[in-house]
CSV table of C-alpha atoms in Angstrom, one decimal:
chain,number,residue,atom,x,y,z
A,1,MET,CA,22.3,5.6,-2.6
A,2,GLU,CA,20.3,3.8,0.0
A,3,GLU,CA,16.6,4.5,0.2
A,4,SER,CA,15.2,6.3,3.2
A,5,ILE,CA,12.9,4.6,5.6
A,6,ARG,CA,9.5,6.2,4.9
A,7,ILE,CA,7.7,7.0,8.2
A,8,ALA,CA,4.2,8.2,9.2
A,9,VAL,CA,3.5,9.4,12.7
A,10,ALA,CA,0.3,9.7,14.7
A,11,ASP,CA,-0.3,11.2,18.1
A,12,ASP,CA,-3.2,13.2,19.6
A,13,HIS,CA,-0.9,15.7,21.3
A,14,ARG,CA,0.2,18.2,18.7
A,15,PRO,CA,3.5,19.1,20.5
A,16,VAL,CA,4.5,15.4,20.6
A,17,LEU,CA,3.4,15.0,17.0
A,18,MET,CA,5.4,18.0,15.8
A,19,GLY,CA,8.5,17.0,17.9
A,20,VAL,CA,8.6,13.4,16.7
A,21,GLY,CA,8.1,14.6,13.1
A,22,SER,CA,11.0,17.1,13.4
A,23,TRP,CA,13.2,14.6,15.1
A,24,LEU,CA,12.7,12.1,12.3
A,25,GLU,CA,13.1,14.7,9.5
A,26,ASP,CA,16.5,15.5,11.0
A,27,THR,CA,17.6,11.9,11.1
A,28,ASN,CA,19.7,10.7,8.1
A,29,GLY,CA,18.1,7.8,6.3
A,30,MET,CA,14.5,8.6,7.5
A,31,GLU,CA,11.8,10.4,5.6
A,32,LEU,CA,8.6,11.7,7.2
A,33,VAL,CA,5.8,11.0,4.8
A,34,GLY,CA,3.1,12.5,7.0
A,35,THR,CA,1.6,13.1,10.4
A,36,ALA,CA,-1.9,12.4,11.8
A,37,PHE,CA,-3.7,13.6,14.8
A,38,SER,CA,-6.3,10.8,15.0
A,39,PRO,CA,-6.5,7.1,14.3
A,40,GLU,CA,-8.8,7.8,11.3
A,41,GLU,CA,-6.3,10.3,9.8
A,42,MET,CA,-3.5,7.7,10.3
A,43,LEU,CA,-5.4,5.0,8.5
A,44,ALA,CA,-6.0,7.3,5.5
A,45,LEU,CA,-2.4,8.4,5.6
A,46,CYS,CA,-1.1,4.8,5.6
A,47,GLU,CA,-3.5,3.8,2.9
A,48,GLU,CA,-2.3,6.6,0.7
A,49,LYS,CA,1.4,6.7,1.4
A,50,GLN,CA,2.1,3.1,2.3
A,51,PRO,CA,5.0,3.9,4.7
A,52,ASP,CA,7.6,1.5,5.8
A,53,VAL,CA,7.0,2.3,9.4
A,54,ALA,CA,4.0,3.8,11.2
A,55,ILE,CA,4.7,5.3,14.7
A,56,VAL,CA,1.5,5.4,16.7
A,57,ASP,CA,0.4,6.1,20.3
A,58,LEU,CA,-1.7,3.6,22.2
A,59,VAL,CA,-4.3,6.1,23.5
A,60,TYR,CA,-6.2,8.8,21.6
A,61,GLN,CA,-8.5,11.2,23.4
A,62,LYS,CA,-8.4,8.9,26.5
A,63,VAL,CA,-9.5,5.8,24.5
A,64,GLU,CA,-7.1,2.9,24.2
A,65,ARG,CA,-6.6,1.9,20.5
A,66,PRO,CA,-4.4,-1.2,20.3
A,67,ASP,CA,-6.5,-2.2,17.3
A,68,LEU,CA,-5.0,0.7,15.3
A,69,THR,CA,-2.0,-1.5,14.6
A,70,GLY,CA,-4.1,-4.2,12.9
A,71,ALA,CA,-6.1,-1.7,11.0
A,72,ILE,CA,-2.9,-0.1,9.6
A,73,LYS,CA,-1.7,-3.5,8.5
A,74,ARG,CA,-5.0,-4.1,6.7
A,75,VAL,CA,-4.7,-0.9,4.6
A,76,SER,CA,-0.9,-1.1,4.2
A,77,PRO,CA,0.2,-4.7,4.7
A,78,GLN,CA,4.0,-4.1,4.4
A,79,THR,CA,3.9,-1.3,7.0
A,80,LEU,CA,5.7,-2.1,10.3
A,81,VAL,CA,4.0,-0.5,13.4
A,82,LEU,CA,6.0,0.9,16.3
A,83,VAL,CA,3.9,1.9,19.3
A,84,TYR,CA,5.4,5.0,21.0
A,85,SER,CA,3.4,5.6,24.2
A,86,GLY,CA,3.5,6.6,27.8
A,87,PHE,CA,1.1,3.8,28.6
A,88,THR,CA,3.2,0.8,29.7
A,89,LEU,CA,1.1,-1.5,31.8
A,90,PRO,CA,1.8,-5.1,30.8
A,91,ASN,CA,-1.8,-5.7,29.6
A,92,GLN,CA,-1.6,-2.5,27.4
A,93,VAL,CA,1.7,-3.6,25.9
A,94,ILE,CA,0.6,-7.2,25.3
A,95,ALA,CA,-2.7,-5.9,23.7
A,96,ALA,CA,-0.7,-3.8,21.2
A,97,PHE,CA,1.4,-6.8,20.3
A,98,GLU,CA,-1.6,-9.1,20.0
A,99,CYS,CA,-3.1,-6.6,17.6
A,100,GLY,CA,-0.1,-6.7,15.4
A,101,ALA,CA,2.5,-4.1,16.7
A,102,ASP,CA,6.0,-4.8,15.6
A,103,GLY,CA,7.6,-2.8,18.4
A,104,TYR,CA,6.9,-0.9,21.6
A,105,LEU,CA,8.8,2.2,22.8
A,106,SER,CA,8.0,4.0,26.0
A,107,LYS,CA,7.9,7.8,26.0
A,108,GLU,CA,9.8,7.7,29.3
A,109,PRO,CA,13.1,9.7,29.3
A,110,THR,CA,15.1,6.6,30.1
A,111,SER,CA,13.8,4.8,27.0
A,112,ALA,CA,15.7,3.9,23.9
A,113,ASP,CA,16.2,6.4,21.1
A,114,LEU,CA,13.3,6.7,18.7
A,115,PRO,CA,15.4,6.5,15.5
A,116,GLU,CA,17.2,3.5,17.0
A,117,ALA,CA,13.8,1.8,17.6
A,118,VAL,CA,12.8,2.5,14.0
A,119,LEU,CA,16.0,1.0,12.7
A,120,ASN,CA,15.5,-2.1,14.9
A,121,VAL,CA,11.9,-2.6,13.8
A,122,VAL,CA,13.0,-2.4,10.1
A,123,LYS,CA,16.1,-4.6,10.5
A,124,HIS,CA,14.7,-7.3,12.9
A,125,ARG,CA,10.9,-7.0,12.5
A,126,TYR,CA,10.4,-6.3,16.2
A,127,PHE,CA,11.6,-3.9,18.9
A,128,ILE,CA,11.0,-3.9,22.7
A,129,ASP,CA,12.2,-1.0,24.7
A,130,PRO,CA,14.5,-2.1,27.5
A,131,CYS,CA,12.2,-0.5,30.1
A,132,ILE,CA,9.2,-2.4,28.5
A,133,ALA,CA,11.3,-5.6,28.8
A,134,LYS,CA,11.6,-5.0,32.5
A,135,ILE,CA,7.9,-4.4,32.9
A,136,LEU,CA,7.2,-7.7,31.0
A,137,GLU,CA,9.8,-9.4,33.2
A,138,ILE,CA,12.1,-10.4,30.3
A,139,PRO,CA,15.5,-11.2,31.7
A,140,GLU,CA,18.3,-9.0,30.3
A,141,ALA,CA,20.2,-12.1,29.1
A,142,ARG,CA,17.2,-13.2,27.1
A,143,MET,CA,16.9,-9.8,25.5
A,144,ARG,CA,20.3,-10.2,23.8
A,145,GLU,CA,19.0,-13.2,21.8
A,146,PHE,CA,15.4,-12.0,21.4
A,147,SER,CA,13.7,-12.5,18.0
A,148,SER,CA,10.3,-12.0,16.5
A,149,GLU,CA,9.5,-15.6,17.2
A,150,MET,CA,10.2,-15.1,20.9
A,151,LEU,CA,8.0,-12.0,20.8
A,152,THR,CA,5.1,-14.2,19.6
A,153,GLU,CA,5.8,-16.7,22.4
A,154,LEU,CA,5.9,-13.9,24.9
A,155,VAL,CA,2.5,-12.6,23.9
A,156,GLU,CA,1.0,-16.1,24.1
A,157,ASP,CA,2.6,-16.6,27.6
A,158,TRP,CA,1.3,-13.3,28.8
A,159,ARG,CA,-2.2,-13.9,27.4
A,160,LEU,CA,-2.3,-17.3,29.2
A,161,LYS,CA,-1.1,-15.7,32.4
A,162,MET,CA,-3.7,-13.0,32.3
A,163,GLU,CA,-6.5,-15.6,31.5
A,164,MET,CA,-5.4,-17.7,34.5
A,165,GLU,CA,-5.3,-14.6,36.8
A,166,ALA,CA,-8.8,-13.6,35.6
A,167,ALA,CA,-10.2,-17.1,36.3
């Protein structure tokens, strides 16, 4: 029998946290190992449980926390981090990827399916929601051949673009 994908979830809105947890528990091949209400709780959970995937929000109590992705990877190096957030400005998305996120899924109703995003992160080591790809101006044709290496290039290109706009 194939092993389940072990998942930890963090969000500062309890209904979202409970809903995502229930959704994943009801998905074959996925095991919810714990939930966290704050970044600090998530770090402790990841250090203890060493999940395969950590699903995190970008903002907690009105404070952006793209650094949470890197902190998770320091306490649980093999854990892949999928940001699941309603915050989708290009600079927010790029900051999350710069800090080590392996995927980004929007909470918008038109977004991809959460279990599908988890499977993509595990299989390909990256995931970009199609609505995020539009925000980042990634052509649909390019998305069909996208890779983790292309994600690294995208982050570098956006960082340079933002630096030039700021200058």
